[in-house]
PDB file of C-alpha atoms and ligand atoms in Angstrom:
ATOM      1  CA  UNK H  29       9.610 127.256  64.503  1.00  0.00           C
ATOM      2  CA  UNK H  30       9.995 129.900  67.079  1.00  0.00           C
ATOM      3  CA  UNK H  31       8.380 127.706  69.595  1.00  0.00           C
ATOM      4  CA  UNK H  32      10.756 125.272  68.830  1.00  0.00           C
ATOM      5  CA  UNK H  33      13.888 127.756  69.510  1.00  0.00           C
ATOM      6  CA  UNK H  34      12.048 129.113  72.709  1.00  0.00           C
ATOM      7  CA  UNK H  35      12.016 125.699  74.164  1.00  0.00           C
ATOM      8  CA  UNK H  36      15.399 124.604  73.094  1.00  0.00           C
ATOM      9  CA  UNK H  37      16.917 128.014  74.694  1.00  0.00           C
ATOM     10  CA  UNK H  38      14.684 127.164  77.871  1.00  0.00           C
ATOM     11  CA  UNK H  39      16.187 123.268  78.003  1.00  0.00           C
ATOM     12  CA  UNK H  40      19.361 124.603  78.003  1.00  0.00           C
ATOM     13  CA  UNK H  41      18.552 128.305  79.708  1.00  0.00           C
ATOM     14  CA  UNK H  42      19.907 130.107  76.784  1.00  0.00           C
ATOM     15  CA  UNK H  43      19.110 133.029  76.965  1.00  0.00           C
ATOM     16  CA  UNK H  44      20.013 135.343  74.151  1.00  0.00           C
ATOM     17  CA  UNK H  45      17.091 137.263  73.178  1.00  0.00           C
ATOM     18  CA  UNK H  46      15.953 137.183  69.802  1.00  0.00           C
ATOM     19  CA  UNK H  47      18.964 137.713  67.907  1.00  0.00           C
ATOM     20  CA  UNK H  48      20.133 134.365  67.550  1.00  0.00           C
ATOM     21  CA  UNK H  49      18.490 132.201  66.074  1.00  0.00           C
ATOM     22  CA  UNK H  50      18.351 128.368  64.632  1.00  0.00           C
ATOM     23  CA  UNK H  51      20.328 126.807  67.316  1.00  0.00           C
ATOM     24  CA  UNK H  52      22.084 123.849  67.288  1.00  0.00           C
ATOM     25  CA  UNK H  53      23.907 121.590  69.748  1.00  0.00           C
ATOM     26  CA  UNK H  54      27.514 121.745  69.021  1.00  0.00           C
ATOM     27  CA  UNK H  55      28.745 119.945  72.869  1.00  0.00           C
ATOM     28  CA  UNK H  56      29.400 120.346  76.477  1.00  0.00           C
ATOM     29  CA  UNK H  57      32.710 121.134  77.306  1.00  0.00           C
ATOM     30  CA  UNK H  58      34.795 121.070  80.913  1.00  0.00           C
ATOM     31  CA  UNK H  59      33.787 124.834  81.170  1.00  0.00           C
ATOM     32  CA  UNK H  60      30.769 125.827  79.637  1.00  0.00           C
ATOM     33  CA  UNK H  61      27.658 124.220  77.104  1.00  0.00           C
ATOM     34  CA  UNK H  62      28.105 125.011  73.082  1.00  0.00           C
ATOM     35  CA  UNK H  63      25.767 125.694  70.602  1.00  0.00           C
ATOM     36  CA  UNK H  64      25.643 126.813  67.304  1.00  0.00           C
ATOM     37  CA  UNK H  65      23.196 129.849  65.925  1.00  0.00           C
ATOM     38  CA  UNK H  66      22.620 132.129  63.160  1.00  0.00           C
ATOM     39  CA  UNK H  67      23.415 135.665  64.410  1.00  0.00           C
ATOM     40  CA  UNK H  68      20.116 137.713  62.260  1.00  0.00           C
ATOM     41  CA  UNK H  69      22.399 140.931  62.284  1.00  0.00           C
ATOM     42  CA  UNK H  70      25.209 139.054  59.761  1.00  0.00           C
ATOM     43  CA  UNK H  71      23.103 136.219  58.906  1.00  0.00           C
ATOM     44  CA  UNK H  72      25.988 134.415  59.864  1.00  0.00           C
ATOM     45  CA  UNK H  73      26.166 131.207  61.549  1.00  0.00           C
ATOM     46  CA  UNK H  74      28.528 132.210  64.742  1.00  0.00           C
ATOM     47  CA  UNK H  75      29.491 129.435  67.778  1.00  0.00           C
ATOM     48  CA  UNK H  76      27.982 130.398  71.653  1.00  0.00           C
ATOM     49  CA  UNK H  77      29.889 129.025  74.285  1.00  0.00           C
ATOM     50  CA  UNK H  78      27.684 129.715  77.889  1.00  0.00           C
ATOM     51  CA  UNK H  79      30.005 129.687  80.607  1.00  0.00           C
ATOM     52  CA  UNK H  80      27.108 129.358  83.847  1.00  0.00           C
ATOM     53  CA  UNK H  81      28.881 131.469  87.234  1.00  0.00           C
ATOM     54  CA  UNK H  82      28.475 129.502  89.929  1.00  0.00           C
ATOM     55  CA  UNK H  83      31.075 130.584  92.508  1.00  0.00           C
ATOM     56  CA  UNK H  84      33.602 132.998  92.987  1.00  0.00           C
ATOM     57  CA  UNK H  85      36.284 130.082  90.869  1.00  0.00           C
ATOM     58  CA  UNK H  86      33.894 130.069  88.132  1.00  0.00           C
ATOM     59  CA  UNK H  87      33.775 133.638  87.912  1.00  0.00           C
ATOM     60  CA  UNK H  88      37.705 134.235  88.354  1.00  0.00           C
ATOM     61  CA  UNK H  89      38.250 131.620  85.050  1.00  0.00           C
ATOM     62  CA  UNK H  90      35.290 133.432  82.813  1.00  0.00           C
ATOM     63  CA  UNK H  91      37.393 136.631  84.184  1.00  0.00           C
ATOM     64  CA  UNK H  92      40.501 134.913  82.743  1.00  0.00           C
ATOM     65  CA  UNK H  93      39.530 133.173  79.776  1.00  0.00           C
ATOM     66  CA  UNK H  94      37.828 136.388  78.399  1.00  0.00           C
ATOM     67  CA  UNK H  95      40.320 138.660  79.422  1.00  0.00           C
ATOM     68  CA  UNK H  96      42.690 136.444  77.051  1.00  0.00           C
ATOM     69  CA  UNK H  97      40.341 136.228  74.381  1.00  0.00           C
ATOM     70  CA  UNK H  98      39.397 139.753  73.921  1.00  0.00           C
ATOM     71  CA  UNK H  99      42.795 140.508  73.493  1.00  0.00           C
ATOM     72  CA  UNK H 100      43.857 137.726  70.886  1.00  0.00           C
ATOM     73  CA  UNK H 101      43.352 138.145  66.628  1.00  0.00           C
ATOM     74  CA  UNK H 102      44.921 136.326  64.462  1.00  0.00           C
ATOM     75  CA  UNK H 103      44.068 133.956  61.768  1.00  0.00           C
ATOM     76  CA  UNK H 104      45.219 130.864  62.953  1.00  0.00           C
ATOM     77  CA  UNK H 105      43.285 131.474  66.308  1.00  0.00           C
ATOM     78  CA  UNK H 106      39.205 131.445  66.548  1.00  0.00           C
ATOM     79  CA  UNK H 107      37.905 134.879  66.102  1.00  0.00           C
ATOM     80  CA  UNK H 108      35.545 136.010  68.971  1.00  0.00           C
ATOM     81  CA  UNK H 109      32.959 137.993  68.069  1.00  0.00           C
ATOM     82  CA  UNK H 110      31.462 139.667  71.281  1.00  0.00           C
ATOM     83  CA  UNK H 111      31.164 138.686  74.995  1.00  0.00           C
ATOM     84  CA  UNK H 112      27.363 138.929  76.081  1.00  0.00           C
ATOM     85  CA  UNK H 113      25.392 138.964  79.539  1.00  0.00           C
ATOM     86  CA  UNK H 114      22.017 137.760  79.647  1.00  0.00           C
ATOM     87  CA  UNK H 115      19.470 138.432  77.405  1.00  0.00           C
ATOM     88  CA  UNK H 116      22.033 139.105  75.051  1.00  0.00           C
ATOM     89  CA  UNK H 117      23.033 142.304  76.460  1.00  0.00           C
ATOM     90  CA  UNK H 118      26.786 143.494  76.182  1.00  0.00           C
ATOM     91  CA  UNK H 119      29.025 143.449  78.725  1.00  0.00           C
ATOM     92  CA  UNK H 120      30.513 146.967  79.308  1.00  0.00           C
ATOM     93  CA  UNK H 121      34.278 147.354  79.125  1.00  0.00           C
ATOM     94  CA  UNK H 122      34.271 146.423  82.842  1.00  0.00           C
ATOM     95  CA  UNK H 123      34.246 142.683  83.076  1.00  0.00           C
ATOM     96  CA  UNK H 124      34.863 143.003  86.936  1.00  0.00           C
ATOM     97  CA  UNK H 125      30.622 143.401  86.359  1.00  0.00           C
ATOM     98  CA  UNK H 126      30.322 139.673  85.752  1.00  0.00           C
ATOM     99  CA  UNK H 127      30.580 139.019  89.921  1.00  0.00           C
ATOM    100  CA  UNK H 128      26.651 140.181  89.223  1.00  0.00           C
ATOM    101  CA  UNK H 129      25.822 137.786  86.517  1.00  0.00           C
ATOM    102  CA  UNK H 130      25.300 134.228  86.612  1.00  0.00           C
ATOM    103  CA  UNK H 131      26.065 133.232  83.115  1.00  0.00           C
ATOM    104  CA  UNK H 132      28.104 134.767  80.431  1.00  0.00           C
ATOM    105  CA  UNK H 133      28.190 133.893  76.597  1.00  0.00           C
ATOM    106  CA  UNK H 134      30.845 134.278  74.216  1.00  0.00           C
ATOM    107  CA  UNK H 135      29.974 134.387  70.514  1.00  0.00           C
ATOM    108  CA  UNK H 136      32.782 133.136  68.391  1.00  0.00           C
ATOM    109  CA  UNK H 137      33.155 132.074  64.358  1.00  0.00           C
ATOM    110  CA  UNK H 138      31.540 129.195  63.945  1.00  0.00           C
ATOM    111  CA  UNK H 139      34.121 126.336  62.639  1.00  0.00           C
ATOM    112  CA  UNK H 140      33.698 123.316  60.785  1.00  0.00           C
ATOM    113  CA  UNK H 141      34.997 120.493  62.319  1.00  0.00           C
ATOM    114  CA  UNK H 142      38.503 119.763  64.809  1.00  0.00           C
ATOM    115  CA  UNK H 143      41.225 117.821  64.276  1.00  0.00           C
ATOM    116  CA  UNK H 144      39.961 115.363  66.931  1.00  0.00           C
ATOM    117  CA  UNK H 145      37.178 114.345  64.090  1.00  0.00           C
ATOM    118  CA  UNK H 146      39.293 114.868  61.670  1.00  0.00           C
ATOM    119  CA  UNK H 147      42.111 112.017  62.780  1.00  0.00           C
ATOM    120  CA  UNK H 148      38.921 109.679  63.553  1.00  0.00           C
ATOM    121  CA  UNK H 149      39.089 108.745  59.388  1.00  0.00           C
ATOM    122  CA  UNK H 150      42.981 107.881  59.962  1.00  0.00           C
ATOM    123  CA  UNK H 151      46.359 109.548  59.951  1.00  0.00           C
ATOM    124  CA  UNK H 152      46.833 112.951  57.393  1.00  0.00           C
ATOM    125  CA  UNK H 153      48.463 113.003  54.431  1.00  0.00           C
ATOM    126  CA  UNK H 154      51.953 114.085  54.974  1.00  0.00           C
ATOM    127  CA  UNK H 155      51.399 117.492  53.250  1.00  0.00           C
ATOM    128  CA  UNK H 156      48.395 118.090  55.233  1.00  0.00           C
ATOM    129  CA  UNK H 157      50.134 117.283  58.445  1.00  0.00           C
ATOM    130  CA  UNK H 158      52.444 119.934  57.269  1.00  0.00           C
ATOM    131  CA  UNK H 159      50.352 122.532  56.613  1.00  0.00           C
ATOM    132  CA  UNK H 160      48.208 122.509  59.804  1.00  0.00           C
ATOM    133  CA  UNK H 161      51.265 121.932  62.008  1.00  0.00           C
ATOM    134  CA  UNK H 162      52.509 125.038  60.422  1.00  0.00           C
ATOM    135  CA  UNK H 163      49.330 126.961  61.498  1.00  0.00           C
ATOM    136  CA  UNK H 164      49.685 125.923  64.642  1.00  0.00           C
ATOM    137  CA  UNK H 165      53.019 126.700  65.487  1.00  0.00           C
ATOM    138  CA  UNK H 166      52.179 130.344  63.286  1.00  0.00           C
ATOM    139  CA  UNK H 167      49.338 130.964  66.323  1.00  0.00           C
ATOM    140  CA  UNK H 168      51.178 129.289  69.121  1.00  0.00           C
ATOM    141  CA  UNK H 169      53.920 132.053  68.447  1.00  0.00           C
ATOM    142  CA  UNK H 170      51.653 134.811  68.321  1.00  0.00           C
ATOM    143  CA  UNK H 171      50.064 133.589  71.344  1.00  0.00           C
ATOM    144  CA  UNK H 172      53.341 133.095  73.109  1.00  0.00           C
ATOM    145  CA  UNK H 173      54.489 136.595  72.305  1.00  0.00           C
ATOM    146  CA  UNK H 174      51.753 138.259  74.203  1.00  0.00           C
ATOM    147  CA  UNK H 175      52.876 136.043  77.127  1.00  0.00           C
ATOM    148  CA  UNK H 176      50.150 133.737  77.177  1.00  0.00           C
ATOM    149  CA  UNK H 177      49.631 130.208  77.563  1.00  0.00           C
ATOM    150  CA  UNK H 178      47.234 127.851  76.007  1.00  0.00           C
ATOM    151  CA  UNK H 179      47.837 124.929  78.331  1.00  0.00           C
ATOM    152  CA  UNK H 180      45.083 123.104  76.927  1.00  0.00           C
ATOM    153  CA  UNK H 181      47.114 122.504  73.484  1.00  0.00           C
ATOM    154  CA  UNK H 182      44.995 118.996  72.008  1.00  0.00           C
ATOM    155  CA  UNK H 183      43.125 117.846  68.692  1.00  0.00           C
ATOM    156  CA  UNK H 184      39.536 118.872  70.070  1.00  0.00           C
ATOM    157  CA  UNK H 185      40.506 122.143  70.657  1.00  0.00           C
ATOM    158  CA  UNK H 186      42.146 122.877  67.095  1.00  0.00           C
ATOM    159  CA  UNK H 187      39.361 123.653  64.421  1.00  0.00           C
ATOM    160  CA  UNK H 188      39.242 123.545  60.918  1.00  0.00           C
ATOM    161  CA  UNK H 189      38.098 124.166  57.960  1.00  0.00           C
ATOM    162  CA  UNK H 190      37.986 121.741  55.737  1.00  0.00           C
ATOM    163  CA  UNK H 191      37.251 123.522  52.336  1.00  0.00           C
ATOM    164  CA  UNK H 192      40.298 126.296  52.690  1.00  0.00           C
ATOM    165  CA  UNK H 193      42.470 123.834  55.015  1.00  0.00           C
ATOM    166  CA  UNK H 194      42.748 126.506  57.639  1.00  0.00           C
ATOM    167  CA  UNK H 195      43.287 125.426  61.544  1.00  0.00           C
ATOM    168  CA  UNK H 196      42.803 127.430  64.736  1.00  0.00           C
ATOM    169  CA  UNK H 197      43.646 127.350  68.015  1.00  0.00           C
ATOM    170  CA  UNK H 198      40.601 127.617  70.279  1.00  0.00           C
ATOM    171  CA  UNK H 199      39.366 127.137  73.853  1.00  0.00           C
ATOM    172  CA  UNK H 200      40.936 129.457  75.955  1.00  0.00           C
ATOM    173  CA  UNK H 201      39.156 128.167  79.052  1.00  0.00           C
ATOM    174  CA  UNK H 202      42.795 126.783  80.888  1.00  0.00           C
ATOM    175  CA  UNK H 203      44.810 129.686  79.169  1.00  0.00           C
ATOM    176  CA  UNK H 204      46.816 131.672  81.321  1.00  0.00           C
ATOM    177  CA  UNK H 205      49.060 135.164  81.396  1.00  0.00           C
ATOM    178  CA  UNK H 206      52.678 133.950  81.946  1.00  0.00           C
ATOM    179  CA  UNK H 207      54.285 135.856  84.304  1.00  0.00           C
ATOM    180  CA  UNK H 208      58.310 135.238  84.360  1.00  0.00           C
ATOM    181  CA  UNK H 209      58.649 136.626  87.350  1.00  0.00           C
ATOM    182  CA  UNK H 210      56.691 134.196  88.899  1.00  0.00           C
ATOM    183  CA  UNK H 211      56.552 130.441  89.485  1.00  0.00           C
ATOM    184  CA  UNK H 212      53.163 128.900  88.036  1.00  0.00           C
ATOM    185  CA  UNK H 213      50.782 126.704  90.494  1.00  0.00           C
ATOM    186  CA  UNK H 214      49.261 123.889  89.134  1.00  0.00           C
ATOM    187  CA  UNK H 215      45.727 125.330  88.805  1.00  0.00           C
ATOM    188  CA  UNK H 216      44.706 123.012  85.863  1.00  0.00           C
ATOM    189  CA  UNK H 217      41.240 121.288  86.434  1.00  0.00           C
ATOM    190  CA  UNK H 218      42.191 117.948  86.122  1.00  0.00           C
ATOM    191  CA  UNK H 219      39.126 115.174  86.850  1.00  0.00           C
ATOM    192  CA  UNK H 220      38.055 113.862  83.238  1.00  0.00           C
ATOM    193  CA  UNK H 221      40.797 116.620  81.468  1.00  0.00           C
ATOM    194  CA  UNK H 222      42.731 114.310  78.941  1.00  0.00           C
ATOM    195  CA  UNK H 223      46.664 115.097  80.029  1.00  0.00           C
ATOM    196  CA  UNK H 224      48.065 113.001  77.287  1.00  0.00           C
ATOM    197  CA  UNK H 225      49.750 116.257  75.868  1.00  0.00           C
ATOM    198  CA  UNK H 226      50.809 117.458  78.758  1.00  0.00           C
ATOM    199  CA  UNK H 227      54.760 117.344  79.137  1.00  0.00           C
ATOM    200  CA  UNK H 228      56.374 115.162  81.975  1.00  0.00           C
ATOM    201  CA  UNK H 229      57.534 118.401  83.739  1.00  0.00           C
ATOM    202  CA  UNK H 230      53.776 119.562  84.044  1.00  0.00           C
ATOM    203  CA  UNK H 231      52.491 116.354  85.260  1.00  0.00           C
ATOM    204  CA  UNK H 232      55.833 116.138  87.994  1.00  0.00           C
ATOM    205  CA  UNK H 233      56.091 119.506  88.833  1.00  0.00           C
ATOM    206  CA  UNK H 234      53.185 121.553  87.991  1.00  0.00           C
ATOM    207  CA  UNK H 235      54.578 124.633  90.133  1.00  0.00           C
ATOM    208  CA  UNK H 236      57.837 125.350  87.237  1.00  0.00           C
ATOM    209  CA  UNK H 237      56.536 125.660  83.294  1.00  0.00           C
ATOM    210  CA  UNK H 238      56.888 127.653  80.837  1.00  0.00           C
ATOM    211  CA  UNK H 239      55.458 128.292  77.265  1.00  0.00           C
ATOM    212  CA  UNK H 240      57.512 125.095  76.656  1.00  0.00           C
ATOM    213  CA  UNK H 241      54.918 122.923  77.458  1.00  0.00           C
ATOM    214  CA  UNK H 242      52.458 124.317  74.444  1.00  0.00           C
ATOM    215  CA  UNK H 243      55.500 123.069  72.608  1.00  0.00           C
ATOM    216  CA  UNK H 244      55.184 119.738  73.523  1.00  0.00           C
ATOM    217  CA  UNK H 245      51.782 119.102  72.976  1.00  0.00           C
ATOM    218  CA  UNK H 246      52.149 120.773  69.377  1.00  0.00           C
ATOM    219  CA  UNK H 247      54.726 117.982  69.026  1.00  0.00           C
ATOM    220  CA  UNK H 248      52.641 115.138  70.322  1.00  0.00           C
ATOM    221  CA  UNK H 249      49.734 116.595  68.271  1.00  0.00           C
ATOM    222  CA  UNK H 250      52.194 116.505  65.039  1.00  0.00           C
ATOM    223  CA  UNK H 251      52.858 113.220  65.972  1.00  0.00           C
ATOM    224  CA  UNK H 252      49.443 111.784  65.867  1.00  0.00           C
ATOM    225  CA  UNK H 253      48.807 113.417  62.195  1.00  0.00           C
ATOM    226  CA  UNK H 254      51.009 111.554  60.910  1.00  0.00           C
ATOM    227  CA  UNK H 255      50.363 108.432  62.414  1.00  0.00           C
ATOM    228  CA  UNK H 256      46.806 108.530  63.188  1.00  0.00           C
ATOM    229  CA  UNK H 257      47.771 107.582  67.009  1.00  0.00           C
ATOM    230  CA  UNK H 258      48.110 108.945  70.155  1.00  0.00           C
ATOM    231  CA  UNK H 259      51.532 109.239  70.707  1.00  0.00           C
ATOM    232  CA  UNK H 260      51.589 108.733  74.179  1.00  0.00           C
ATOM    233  CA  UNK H 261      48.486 108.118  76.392  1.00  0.00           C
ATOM    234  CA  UNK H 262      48.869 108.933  79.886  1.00  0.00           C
ATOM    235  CA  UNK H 263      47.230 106.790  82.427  1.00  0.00           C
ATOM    236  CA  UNK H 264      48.517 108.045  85.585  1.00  0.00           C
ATOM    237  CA  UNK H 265      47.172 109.055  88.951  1.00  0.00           C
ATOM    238  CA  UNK H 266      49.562 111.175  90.298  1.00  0.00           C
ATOM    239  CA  UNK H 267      47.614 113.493  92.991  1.00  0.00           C
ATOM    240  CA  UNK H 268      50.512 115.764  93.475  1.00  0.00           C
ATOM    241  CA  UNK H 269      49.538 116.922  89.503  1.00  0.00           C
ATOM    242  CA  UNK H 270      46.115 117.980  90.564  1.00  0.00           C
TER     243      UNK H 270
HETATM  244  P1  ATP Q  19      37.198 120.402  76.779  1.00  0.00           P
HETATM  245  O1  ATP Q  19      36.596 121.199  77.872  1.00  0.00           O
HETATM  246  O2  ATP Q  19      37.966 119.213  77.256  1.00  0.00           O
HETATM  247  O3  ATP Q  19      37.972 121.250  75.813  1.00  0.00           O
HETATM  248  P2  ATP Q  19      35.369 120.154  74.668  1.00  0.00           P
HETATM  249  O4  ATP Q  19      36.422 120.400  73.648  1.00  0.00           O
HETATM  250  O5  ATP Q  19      34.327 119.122  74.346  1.00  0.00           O
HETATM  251  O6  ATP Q  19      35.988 119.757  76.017  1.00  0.00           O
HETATM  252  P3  ATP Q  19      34.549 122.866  74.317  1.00  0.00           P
HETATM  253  O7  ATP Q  19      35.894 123.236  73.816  1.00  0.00           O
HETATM  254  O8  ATP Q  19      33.870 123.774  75.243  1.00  0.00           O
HETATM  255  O9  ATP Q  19      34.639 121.514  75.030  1.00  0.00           O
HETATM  256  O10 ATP Q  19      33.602 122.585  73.094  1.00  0.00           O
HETATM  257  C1  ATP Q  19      32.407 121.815  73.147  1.00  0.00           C
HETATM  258  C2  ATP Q  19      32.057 121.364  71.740  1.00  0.00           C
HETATM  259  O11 ATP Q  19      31.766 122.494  70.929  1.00  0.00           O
HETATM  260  C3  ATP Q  19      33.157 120.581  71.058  1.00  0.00           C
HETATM  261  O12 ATP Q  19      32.592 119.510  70.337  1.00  0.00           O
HETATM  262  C4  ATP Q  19      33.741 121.575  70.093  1.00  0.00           C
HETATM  263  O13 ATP Q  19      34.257 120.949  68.928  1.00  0.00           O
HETATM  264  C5  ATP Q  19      32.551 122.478  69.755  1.00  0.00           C
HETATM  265  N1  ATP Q  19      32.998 123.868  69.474  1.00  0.00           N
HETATM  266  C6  ATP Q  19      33.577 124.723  70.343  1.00  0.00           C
HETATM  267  N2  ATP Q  19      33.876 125.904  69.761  1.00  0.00           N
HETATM  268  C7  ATP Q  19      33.480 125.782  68.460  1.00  0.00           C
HETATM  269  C8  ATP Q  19      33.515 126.652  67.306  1.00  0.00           C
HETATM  270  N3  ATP Q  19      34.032 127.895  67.394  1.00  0.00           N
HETATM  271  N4  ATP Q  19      33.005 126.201  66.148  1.00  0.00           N
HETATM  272  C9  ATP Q  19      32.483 124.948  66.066  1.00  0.00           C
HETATM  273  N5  ATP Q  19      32.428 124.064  67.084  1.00  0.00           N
HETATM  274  C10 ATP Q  19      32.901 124.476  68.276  1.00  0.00           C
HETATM  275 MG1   MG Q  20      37.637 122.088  73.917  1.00  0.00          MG
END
């Protein structure tokens, strides 16, 4: 058994010490690898994201995302636990440290299922829709009051659980502090990025948004649990988005 979990951490250079334990493959994502574990302090099975810092870009989103995250608790979003370094060691209060790391892992609660997996069995009943689209729009205002953006606003990134019929907003990784003093650049990573809930303005004129644009994916989202379709699927190539 624990040779088993040594080699699975060395496949996928976890490295977490010998706290975690029992982990489990939950997918690779545009910014980072995701397993599942049982954290032996709790004995509590807790999410790992590892975000691997590569270059100064990789560094400045981890920066970013966990800057946002830190700050953020509320029900309706994914609870993070702890940010860890290597080894499993935590990160002091100083995240400006990280330029000296090369991989940084944030342990979250450990969800069920998304709504992405969910709307693969067919559209929601219409009290269900309800109910999560009232979740989300209860953590997309809490979000939007501390001035941030999700900008990543899709099923895969909206967990539940299916027992107590609770959603979340997770993923962080494209989130950004809105300024409104200042004009956003189109930083999103585009390449395989799905943009079929991103608003027209975004996709035209990625240098003017504003929290409006988590709006309209919430509304496409809503959309699609009713019908058990993507509203509208993008298939553009517009370089001036990227
Ligand atoms: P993208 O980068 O486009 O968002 P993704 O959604 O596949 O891609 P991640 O959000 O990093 O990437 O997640 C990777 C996988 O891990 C997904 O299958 C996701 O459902 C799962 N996952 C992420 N966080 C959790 C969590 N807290 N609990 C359970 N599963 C999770
Ligand atoms: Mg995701």
């Amino acid at each position: 058994m624990a040779e088993k979990f040594e080699s699975l951490m060395n496949i996928h250079g976890f490295d977490l010490g010998s706290r975690y334990m029992d982990l489990k493959p939950l997918g690779c994502g545009g910014n980072g690898l995701v397993f599942s574990a049982v954290d032996n302090d709790c004995d509590k099975r807790v999410a790992i994201k590892k975000i691997v810092l590569t270059d100064p870009q990789s560094v400045k989103h981890a920066l970013r995302e966990i800057k946002i995250i830190r700050r953020l608790d509320h029900d309706n979003i994914v609870k993070v636990f702890e940010i860890l370094g290597p080894s499993g060691s935590q990160l002091t209060d100083d995240v400006g440290s990280l330029t000296e790391l090369n991989s940084v892992y944030i342990v979250q609660e450990y969800m069920e299922t998304d709504l992405a997996n969910v709307l693969e069995q067919g559209p929601l009943l219409e009290e269900h829709a309800r109910l999560f689209m009232y979740q989300l729009l209860r953590g997309l205002k809490y979000i939007h009051s501390a001035n941030v953006l999700h900008r990543d606003l899709k099923p895969a990134n909206l967990f539940i659980n299916t027992e107590d019929l609770v959603l979340k907003i997770g993923d962080f990784g494209l989130a950004r502090i809105m300024d409104p003093h200042y004009s956003h650049k189109g930083h999103l990573s585009e390449g395989l990025v799905t943009k079929w809930y991103r608003s027209p303005r975004l996709l035209l004129s990625p240098n003017n948004y504003t929290k409006a644009i988590d709006m309209w994916a919430a509304g496409c989202i809503f959309a699609e649990m009713l019908t058990g379709k993507t509203l509208l699927q993008v298939h553009m190539n517009l370089n001036r988005c990227s």
